[in-house]
Structure formats: structure tokens, C-alpha cells
Amino acid sequence: MRLSYRVGAAALIIFAIVLIKRHLDLIQDDAPVLQSGWNFGSFTGDSSLSGSSPNNAPSDSSKPKSSKPKLTGDSNSNGYANGNQKDDALASRPIYETTPIIVPNDRIIVMAKLASEDTNWVASDLNEWRNIIYTVDDESASHHTPKNKGRESLAYLQYIVDHYHDLPSTIIFLHSHKDGWPGAWHTDTMAYSNVDSVRALQTDFVQRNGYANLRCQQTPGCPEEIRPFRDPPQPGKTTERVYAQAWVELFNNTDVPEVVAVACCSQFAVSKEQVLQRPLEDYQRYYDWVLNNRLSDDLTAHVMEYSWHIIFGQEAVYCPDAYQCYQDVYGNPYFW
């Protein structure tokens, strides 16, 4: 009888041990696991983990903050037994490779258009470029100029004035026509295509040179389109007759060149660095001149057509060899 009591007691003890062990296992499984949000860059004596949740939600100051987890071997308030251990720990921290952040689409096409013109081709065919298109004859458009003056000139200058402090690296100033004759007669590709010319543009050359005329054929415009002091004036050269006075008003000096020449026709690319070579006040003065001068729309546009290259750092006569121009601007001396 006494033996049966002993066997029963032993069985109860074993059963109790099993229950206690299972209970301890459950407690261990439910224990909170330290999140991996430990900042390897914050090994300072007064730093601690905030009570924020893993998803970076704002912390609740009413909740107690957990203390900084100690590293193995901690024996003082800084979490290091001595200076050598601290140095060893810092040296053993993981080193991660980093990838530099590249601003996407750090280039833009700036364009002027009439409300009646369809420029959807820019976004569909040149979607690797950002774009901003100013409607010059509709003040209800999302981007517009105050009035239709100087053809594309006011839109080009408005972009620079509005975005002087946040310009992308490369800016193309482009007409609203896509391709074809006669609308795009001055575009240097076999199909007179602005899409083809933009796709072929060598942006590294734009960055090196600061300015790139998208037309390489030298006529019209070179070798001496404007002679401000020609006497007597050449018949039909109306832009030439007003250029000297326009120069004084635009550039605020009387150093009018004897000859001004560049291949037409106000389609070009510039770098951010080149734009910033002039202060914002200069572009504001050009903008005010285009907006308020008493010249006709056509004359205003032609004065600017033969001034853009000078504004962007080139000599008054900018007529590079056509083959060299095609090589520099489009990467192929026989591009056209």
C-alpha cells in the first residue's frame, strides 16, 4: 500500500514538472522581441531608444521609455567596459555600401505654343524629358505668358525668371512643331524632326560648352547676319536697323558689336551652370524688354534670335563649321 502511494506521488511530481516547463516555454515565446531599429550611429552615453513603434509613428510621452540595450560586456553607463572595448566595437560596426541619389529627369524642354497647336507629341515621344509648355495666347492655360509678344522669347525668359533657383542641369528651348516641311524647315534632321534632334542631342557637349544651337547649317544667320552700323542700311534688314538700340536696352551698355551672326532659329540647349553665369536681374531685364518694348512681335523675336547665343556666353559671331557642329551637338558629322 505504501509503495502505491510512493508511485502515485512520483507520478504527480513528474506531471507538475511537465506543466511548469510548458508554462515557462509559453512565457518565453510571448516575450517581446527587440526590434532591429537600433541605430548603429548613436553609440553615445546619453542616447536611448524612444518609445516609438516600428513604423516610426509619433511616440507617446506618457509611456515609459525603454533604456538603451546594452552590448555584451557592459559595465558602465556608456555601455563599454573601457576605451579599448569602445574602439573595438566601433571598428566592428558593419559598413554598408551606399548608392548616390540621382535626381530623375534632371533635364527639361521649354516650349511656347498657341492654344490651337497640339503639343501632345512632346510628352509621348520625348517622355524621358520633363517639359513645360507655355500657351502664349490663353491666360487661362496652366502655363501662360502675360501676352503674345516676341513669339517664343517671352516663354523662354519666363521659365528662367520663374525657375532661376531650381534649374535642371540641361534645358532645351524648342519650338512647338514636331516635324515636317515647311513648319520645321529649320530643324536639322532628314525628316525635319524635333524628336530626332532631341534624341540625338549630346548633353555632355551642352555641359562642356554651356550652349548648343540645334541648327548647324549656317544659313540663314551666318556669317554676318547683323551689321548694326551698316551705312547705308541694306534693304530688307529691318532687324539690323533696330539692333544697336535694342542692344543698349538689353545689355545695359554701348559695346555694340560690329557684326552679330548665328545660325537661326531660336532652338537651342543650355546648361544650368551657363544660365547662372548671369544674375537673375539680367533675365528680368530681358523679360521686361520683350514684354514692354515698342517693336513689333516679329522684330522683337528676331532681335532675341540673334542675342540668345550672346546671353549664354558665346561670342557675337557664333558660326562653327557645320560638320564639327554636327559632331559636337549630335555625335555624327554627317547627321543631316
Tab-separated table of C-alpha atoms in Angstrom:
chain	number	residue	atom	x	y	z
A	1	MET	CA	0.000	0.000	0.000
A	2	ARG	CA	2.834	2.364	0.948
A	3	LEU	CA	4.539	1.533	-2.363
A	4	SER	CA	1.459	2.565	-4.353
A	5	TYR	CA	1.439	5.907	-2.509
A	6	ARG	CA	5.050	6.452	-3.477
A	7	VAL	CA	4.383	5.639	-7.128
A	8	GLY	CA	1.402	7.997	-7.222
A	9	ALA	CA	3.374	10.812	-5.600
A	10	ALA	CA	6.175	10.384	-8.091
A	11	ALA	CA	3.722	10.490	-10.975
A	12	LEU	CA	2.208	13.717	-9.614
A	13	ILE	CA	5.651	15.304	-9.271
A	14	ILE	CA	6.579	14.382	-12.851
A	15	PHE	CA	3.267	15.759	-14.118
A	16	ALA	CA	3.803	19.008	-12.194
A	17	ILE	CA	7.305	19.362	-13.656
A	18	VAL	CA	5.913	18.945	-17.191
A	19	LEU	CA	3.234	21.587	-16.569
A	20	ILE	CA	5.756	24.064	-15.136
A	21	LYS	CA	8.100	23.565	-18.101
A	22	ARG	CA	5.306	24.149	-20.616
A	23	HIS	CA	4.292	27.311	-18.764
A	24	LEU	CA	7.848	28.639	-18.857
A	25	ASP	CA	8.080	27.905	-22.610
A	26	LEU	CA	4.895	29.857	-23.236
A	27	ILE	CA	6.193	32.851	-21.267
A	28	GLN	CA	9.423	32.821	-23.262
A	29	ASP	CA	7.548	32.664	-26.599
A	30	ASP	CA	5.384	35.655	-25.645
A	31	ALA	CA	8.323	37.837	-24.583
A	32	PRO	CA	8.726	40.987	-26.775
A	33	VAL	CA	11.486	40.765	-29.325
A	34	LEU	CA	13.777	43.800	-29.628
A	35	GLN	CA	13.178	45.485	-32.983
A	36	SER	CA	16.021	45.917	-35.438
A	37	GLY	CA	15.688	49.686	-35.326
A	38	TRP	CA	18.875	50.117	-33.303
A	39	ASN	CA	20.836	52.983	-34.731
A	40	PHE	CA	24.452	51.988	-35.201
A	41	GLY	CA	25.356	55.651	-35.416
A	42	SER	CA	24.108	56.579	-31.924
A	43	PHE	CA	26.629	54.989	-29.568
A	44	THR	CA	26.585	57.887	-27.117
A	45	GLY	CA	26.268	57.834	-23.379
A	46	ASP	CA	23.008	59.775	-23.206
A	47	SER	CA	21.219	58.138	-26.129
A	48	SER	CA	18.286	55.788	-25.675
A	49	LEU	CA	15.653	54.092	-27.705
A	50	SER	CA	12.470	56.090	-27.920
A	51	GLY	CA	9.110	54.534	-27.264
A	52	SER	CA	8.136	54.858	-30.904
A	53	SER	CA	6.606	51.992	-32.776
A	54	PRO	CA	8.498	50.171	-35.550
A	55	ASN	CA	6.605	52.143	-38.204
A	56	ASN	CA	8.019	55.437	-36.900
A	57	ALA	CA	4.692	56.600	-35.504
A	58	PRO	CA	4.960	59.580	-33.100
A	59	SER	CA	5.945	58.453	-29.588
A	60	ASP	CA	3.634	58.876	-26.599
A	61	SER	CA	5.428	60.820	-23.849
A	62	SER	CA	3.103	59.346	-21.230
A	63	LYS	CA	4.548	55.893	-21.820
A	64	PRO	CA	7.784	54.901	-20.091
A	65	LYS	CA	10.785	54.796	-22.408
A	66	SER	CA	12.844	51.663	-22.602
A	67	SER	CA	16.516	52.009	-21.863
A	68	LYS	CA	19.207	51.516	-24.484
A	69	PRO	CA	20.030	47.821	-24.830
A	70	LYS	CA	23.471	47.050	-23.509
A	71	LEU	CA	26.110	45.322	-25.520
A	72	THR	CA	27.706	42.148	-24.221
A	73	GLY	CA	30.237	43.007	-21.525
A	74	ASP	CA	28.684	46.353	-20.482
A	75	SER	CA	29.931	47.504	-17.125
A	76	ASN	CA	29.437	51.295	-17.114
A	77	SER	CA	26.896	53.911	-18.110
A	78	ASN	CA	28.363	54.262	-21.591
A	79	GLY	CA	27.858	50.600	-22.365
A	80	TYR	CA	31.622	49.927	-22.622
A	81	ALA	CA	33.907	48.432	-20.032
A	82	ASN	CA	36.812	50.650	-21.199
A	83	GLY	CA	38.044	52.765	-24.097
A	84	ASN	CA	39.608	49.841	-25.912
A	85	GLN	CA	36.346	47.955	-25.971
A	86	LYS	CA	34.599	51.054	-27.330
A	87	ASP	CA	37.138	51.389	-30.120
A	88	ASP	CA	36.836	47.692	-30.926
A	89	ALA	CA	33.053	47.975	-31.063
A	90	LEU	CA	33.180	50.997	-33.359
A	91	ALA	CA	35.682	49.280	-35.607
A	92	SER	CA	33.487	46.197	-35.821
A	93	ARG	CA	30.346	48.071	-36.808
A	94	PRO	CA	29.033	46.957	-40.217
A	95	ILE	CA	29.940	49.175	-43.180
A	96	TYR	CA	27.222	49.485	-45.781
A	97	GLU	CA	27.718	50.413	-49.423
A	98	THR	CA	25.692	53.448	-50.447
A	99	THR	CA	24.345	54.437	-53.842
A	100	PRO	CA	24.366	58.176	-54.633
A	101	ILE	CA	20.921	59.656	-55.130
A	102	ILE	CA	20.453	60.723	-58.752
A	103	VAL	CA	17.750	63.282	-59.448
A	104	PRO	CA	15.492	61.707	-62.076
A	105	ASN	CA	14.879	63.612	-65.294
A	106	ASP	CA	17.302	66.398	-64.454
A	107	ARG	CA	16.561	67.973	-67.811
A	108	ILE	CA	13.629	69.798	-69.349
A	109	ILE	CA	12.141	71.004	-72.619
A	110	VAL	CA	10.762	74.553	-72.531
A	111	MET	CA	8.309	75.496	-75.258
A	112	ALA	CA	5.907	78.208	-76.357
A	113	LYS	CA	2.702	77.345	-78.204
A	114	LEU	CA	-0.528	78.810	-79.472
A	115	ALA	CA	-3.734	77.476	-77.959
A	116	SER	CA	-4.618	75.941	-81.324
A	117	GLU	CA	-1.408	73.897	-81.540
A	118	ASP	CA	-1.204	70.250	-80.475
A	119	THR	CA	1.955	69.566	-78.457
A	120	ASN	CA	0.981	66.175	-77.017
A	121	TRP	CA	3.855	64.696	-79.023
A	122	VAL	CA	6.330	66.155	-76.538
A	123	ALA	CA	5.105	64.011	-73.636
A	124	SER	CA	4.530	60.906	-75.761
A	125	ASP	CA	7.674	60.938	-77.939
A	126	LEU	CA	10.131	62.625	-75.571
A	127	ASN	CA	8.939	61.233	-72.260
A	128	GLU	CA	12.496	60.873	-70.981
A	129	TRP	CA	12.490	64.673	-70.677
A	130	ARG	CA	10.367	66.765	-68.385
A	131	ASN	CA	8.592	69.602	-70.157
A	132	ILE	CA	6.897	72.908	-69.503
A	133	ILE	CA	4.835	74.397	-72.308
A	134	TYR	CA	3.608	77.989	-72.162
A	135	THR	CA	0.477	78.948	-74.068
A	136	VAL	CA	1.106	82.476	-75.295
A	137	ASP	CA	-2.447	83.416	-76.265
A	138	ASP	CA	-4.560	81.897	-73.491
A	139	GLU	CA	-4.224	83.281	-69.978
A	140	SER	CA	-6.457	80.516	-68.608
A	141	ALA	CA	-3.879	77.862	-69.528
A	142	SER	CA	-1.962	76.251	-66.665
A	143	HIS	CA	1.273	77.777	-68.004
A	144	HIS	CA	0.963	81.003	-69.956
A	145	THR	CA	2.659	84.301	-70.694
A	146	PRO	CA	1.062	87.675	-69.895
A	147	LYS	CA	0.618	88.329	-73.615
A	148	ASN	CA	1.687	87.040	-77.006
A	149	LYS	CA	4.855	89.051	-77.646
A	150	GLY	CA	8.183	88.105	-79.193
A	151	ARG	CA	6.968	84.678	-80.310
A	152	GLU	CA	8.884	82.139	-78.199
A	153	SER	CA	11.053	84.730	-76.424
A	154	LEU	CA	8.737	85.644	-73.571
A	155	ALA	CA	8.082	81.986	-72.689
A	156	TYR	CA	11.793	81.142	-72.703
A	157	LEU	CA	12.595	84.044	-70.401
A	158	GLN	CA	9.615	83.425	-68.156
A	159	TYR	CA	10.872	79.926	-67.443
A	160	ILE	CA	14.325	81.207	-66.478
A	161	VAL	CA	12.951	84.012	-64.311
A	162	ASP	CA	10.477	81.713	-62.541
A	163	HIS	CA	12.918	78.820	-62.055
A	164	TYR	CA	16.279	80.546	-61.739
A	165	HIS	CA	16.884	78.988	-58.315
A	166	ASP	CA	15.785	75.445	-59.205
A	167	LEU	CA	17.002	74.838	-62.739
A	168	PRO	CA	17.731	71.327	-64.031
A	169	SER	CA	21.154	70.511	-65.456
A	170	THR	CA	20.132	70.687	-69.130
A	171	ILE	CA	17.456	72.884	-70.676
A	172	ILE	CA	16.250	72.685	-74.279
A	173	PHE	CA	14.345	75.643	-75.699
A	174	LEU	CA	12.282	74.199	-78.518
A	175	HIS	CA	9.571	75.186	-80.991
A	176	SER	CA	6.117	73.658	-80.867
A	177	HIS	CA	6.252	71.911	-84.257
A	178	LYS	CA	7.104	68.221	-84.255
A	179	ASP	CA	8.448	67.666	-87.780
A	180	GLY	CA	7.890	68.099	-91.490
A	181	TRP	CA	8.180	70.693	-94.182
A	182	PRO	CA	7.573	73.626	-94.181
A	183	GLY	CA	6.760	74.096	-90.494
A	184	ALA	CA	10.023	72.597	-89.285
A	185	TRP	CA	12.211	73.581	-92.254
A	186	HIS	CA	14.992	74.815	-89.961
A	187	THR	CA	15.317	71.549	-87.984
A	188	ASP	CA	18.491	69.687	-88.955
A	189	THR	CA	17.296	66.111	-89.466
A	190	MET	CA	16.249	64.209	-92.586
A	191	ALA	CA	12.584	64.370	-91.521
A	192	TYR	CA	12.948	67.899	-90.078
A	193	SER	CA	12.105	66.233	-86.790
A	194	ASN	CA	12.487	67.842	-83.383
A	195	VAL	CA	12.019	64.395	-81.853
A	196	ASP	CA	15.042	63.055	-83.721
A	197	SER	CA	17.195	66.070	-82.917
A	198	VAL	CA	16.414	65.948	-79.195
A	199	ARG	CA	17.044	62.203	-79.013
A	200	ALA	CA	20.431	62.642	-80.707
A	201	LEU	CA	21.471	65.679	-78.656
A	202	GLN	CA	24.835	65.196	-76.948
A	203	THR	CA	24.100	66.569	-73.494
A	204	ASP	CA	27.728	66.156	-72.465
A	205	PHE	CA	28.642	68.742	-75.103
A	206	VAL	CA	25.957	71.061	-73.765
A	207	GLN	CA	27.512	70.747	-70.323
A	208	ARG	CA	31.030	71.417	-71.630
A	209	ASN	CA	30.149	74.288	-73.945
A	210	GLY	CA	27.272	75.778	-71.978
A	211	TYR	CA	25.288	76.443	-75.158
A	212	ALA	CA	24.418	74.422	-78.248
A	213	ASN	CA	22.485	75.733	-81.225
A	214	LEU	CA	20.246	72.942	-82.518
A	215	ARG	CA	20.788	74.175	-86.082
A	216	CYS	CA	24.200	73.550	-87.611
A	217	GLN	CA	23.532	74.656	-91.195
A	218	GLN	CA	24.872	78.167	-91.342
A	219	THR	CA	22.194	79.790	-93.466
A	220	PRO	CA	20.301	81.826	-92.648
A	221	GLY	CA	22.231	83.652	-89.956
A	222	CYS	CA	25.910	83.238	-90.773
A	223	PRO	CA	28.451	84.588	-91.466
A	224	GLU	CA	27.291	88.193	-90.835
A	225	GLU	CA	23.523	88.473	-90.491
A	226	ILE	CA	23.521	91.653	-88.424
A	227	ARG	CA	25.745	94.681	-89.025
A	228	PRO	CA	24.256	97.288	-86.688
A	229	PHE	CA	26.283	100.161	-88.158
A	230	ARG	CA	25.934	99.321	-91.853
A	231	ASP	CA	25.717	102.527	-93.855
A	232	PRO	CA	23.659	102.788	-95.872
A	233	PRO	CA	21.287	100.179	-94.362
A	234	GLN	CA	20.723	97.120	-96.506
A	235	PRO	CA	17.174	96.880	-97.880
A	236	GLY	CA	15.061	94.323	-96.014
A	237	LYS	CA	17.396	94.205	-92.995
A	238	THR	CA	14.850	95.624	-90.562
A	239	THR	CA	16.285	93.763	-87.559
A	240	GLU	CA	19.705	95.199	-88.305
A	241	ARG	CA	18.320	98.745	-88.138
A	242	VAL	CA	16.960	98.365	-84.614
A	243	TYR	CA	19.630	96.079	-83.201
A	244	ALA	CA	22.036	98.715	-81.842
A	245	GLN	CA	19.382	100.436	-79.740
A	246	ALA	CA	17.960	97.076	-78.648
A	247	TRP	CA	21.458	96.018	-77.546
A	248	VAL	CA	21.822	99.080	-75.310
A	249	GLU	CA	18.454	98.382	-73.698
A	250	LEU	CA	19.038	94.635	-73.322
A	251	PHE	CA	22.642	94.560	-72.162
A	252	ASN	CA	22.717	97.943	-70.445
A	253	ASN	CA	25.907	99.036	-72.240
A	254	THR	CA	27.007	100.646	-75.502
A	255	ASP	CA	29.529	97.963	-76.545
A	256	VAL	CA	27.506	97.059	-79.612
A	257	PRO	CA	29.366	94.503	-81.804
A	258	GLU	CA	30.236	95.387	-85.383
A	259	VAL	CA	28.890	92.003	-86.545
A	260	VAL	CA	26.391	89.600	-84.979
A	261	ALA	CA	25.852	86.177	-86.519
A	262	VAL	CA	24.454	82.801	-85.534
A	263	ALA	CA	22.555	80.079	-87.385
A	264	CYS	CA	18.843	80.684	-86.979
A	265	CYS	CA	16.192	79.942	-85.475
A	266	SER	CA	15.900	80.172	-81.670
A	267	GLN	CA	16.109	76.446	-80.906
A	268	PHE	CA	18.997	75.668	-78.573
A	269	ALA	CA	20.121	73.889	-75.414
A	270	VAL	CA	21.925	75.358	-72.419
A	271	SER	CA	23.372	74.107	-69.170
A	272	LYS	CA	22.269	75.229	-65.738
A	273	GLU	CA	25.784	76.459	-64.994
A	274	GLN	CA	25.767	78.669	-68.083
A	275	VAL	CA	22.402	80.207	-67.210
A	276	LEU	CA	23.697	81.025	-63.736
A	277	GLN	CA	26.681	82.912	-65.167
A	278	ARG	CA	24.305	85.871	-65.352
A	279	PRO	CA	22.390	87.206	-62.348
A	280	LEU	CA	18.625	86.889	-62.185
A	281	GLU	CA	18.345	90.663	-62.665
A	282	ASP	CA	19.702	90.331	-66.213
A	283	TYR	CA	16.975	87.877	-67.209
A	284	GLN	CA	14.338	90.056	-65.581
A	285	ARG	CA	15.581	92.995	-67.684
A	286	TYR	CA	15.418	90.904	-70.886
A	287	TYR	CA	11.917	89.772	-69.932
A	288	ASP	CA	10.735	93.320	-69.307
A	289	TRP	CA	12.229	94.441	-72.618
A	290	VAL	CA	10.433	91.747	-74.610
A	291	LEU	CA	7.172	92.437	-72.802
A	292	ASN	CA	7.207	96.252	-72.976
A	293	ASN	CA	9.297	97.422	-75.953
A	294	ARG	CA	7.577	99.253	-78.800
A	295	LEU	CA	8.843	96.977	-81.547
A	296	SER	CA	6.554	94.599	-83.384
A	297	ASP	CA	6.188	90.990	-82.319
A	298	ASP	CA	8.275	89.896	-85.319
A	299	LEU	CA	11.110	92.374	-84.758
A	300	THR	CA	11.272	91.580	-81.050
A	301	ALA	CA	11.612	87.862	-81.818
A	302	HIS	CA	14.370	88.494	-84.384
A	303	VAL	CA	16.395	90.684	-82.027
A	304	MET	CA	16.265	87.896	-79.444
A	305	GLU	CA	17.038	85.268	-82.095
A	306	TYR	CA	20.387	86.969	-82.671
A	307	SER	CA	21.026	87.567	-78.976
A	308	TRP	CA	20.463	84.197	-77.279
A	309	HIS	CA	23.953	82.906	-78.036
A	310	ILE	CA	25.465	86.080	-76.585
A	311	ILE	CA	23.265	85.880	-73.488
A	312	PHE	CA	24.565	82.358	-72.944
A	313	GLY	CA	28.247	83.151	-73.105
A	314	GLN	CA	29.234	82.920	-76.787
A	315	GLU	CA	30.980	85.485	-78.978
A	316	ALA	CA	28.844	87.815	-81.071
A	317	VAL	CA	29.718	85.733	-84.150
A	318	TYR	CA	28.974	82.067	-83.407
A	319	CYS	CA	29.272	80.150	-86.680
A	320	PRO	CA	31.094	76.845	-86.108
A	321	ASP	CA	31.879	74.602	-89.062
A	322	ALA	CA	28.748	72.628	-89.896
A	323	TYR	CA	30.464	69.209	-89.798
A	324	GLN	CA	32.101	69.999	-86.468
A	325	CYS	CA	28.787	71.273	-85.165
A	326	TYR	CA	27.026	68.034	-86.143
A	327	GLN	CA	29.783	66.040	-84.441
A	328	ASP	CA	29.609	68.103	-81.248
A	329	VAL	CA	25.862	68.560	-80.989
A	330	TYR	CA	24.591	65.268	-82.444
A	331	GLY	CA	27.575	62.916	-82.281
A	332	ASN	CA	27.846	62.446	-86.063
A	333	PRO	CA	29.478	64.831	-88.576
A	334	TYR	CA	27.046	63.559	-91.225
A	335	PHE	CA	23.948	63.773	-89.049
A	336	TRP	CA	21.940	65.660	-91.652
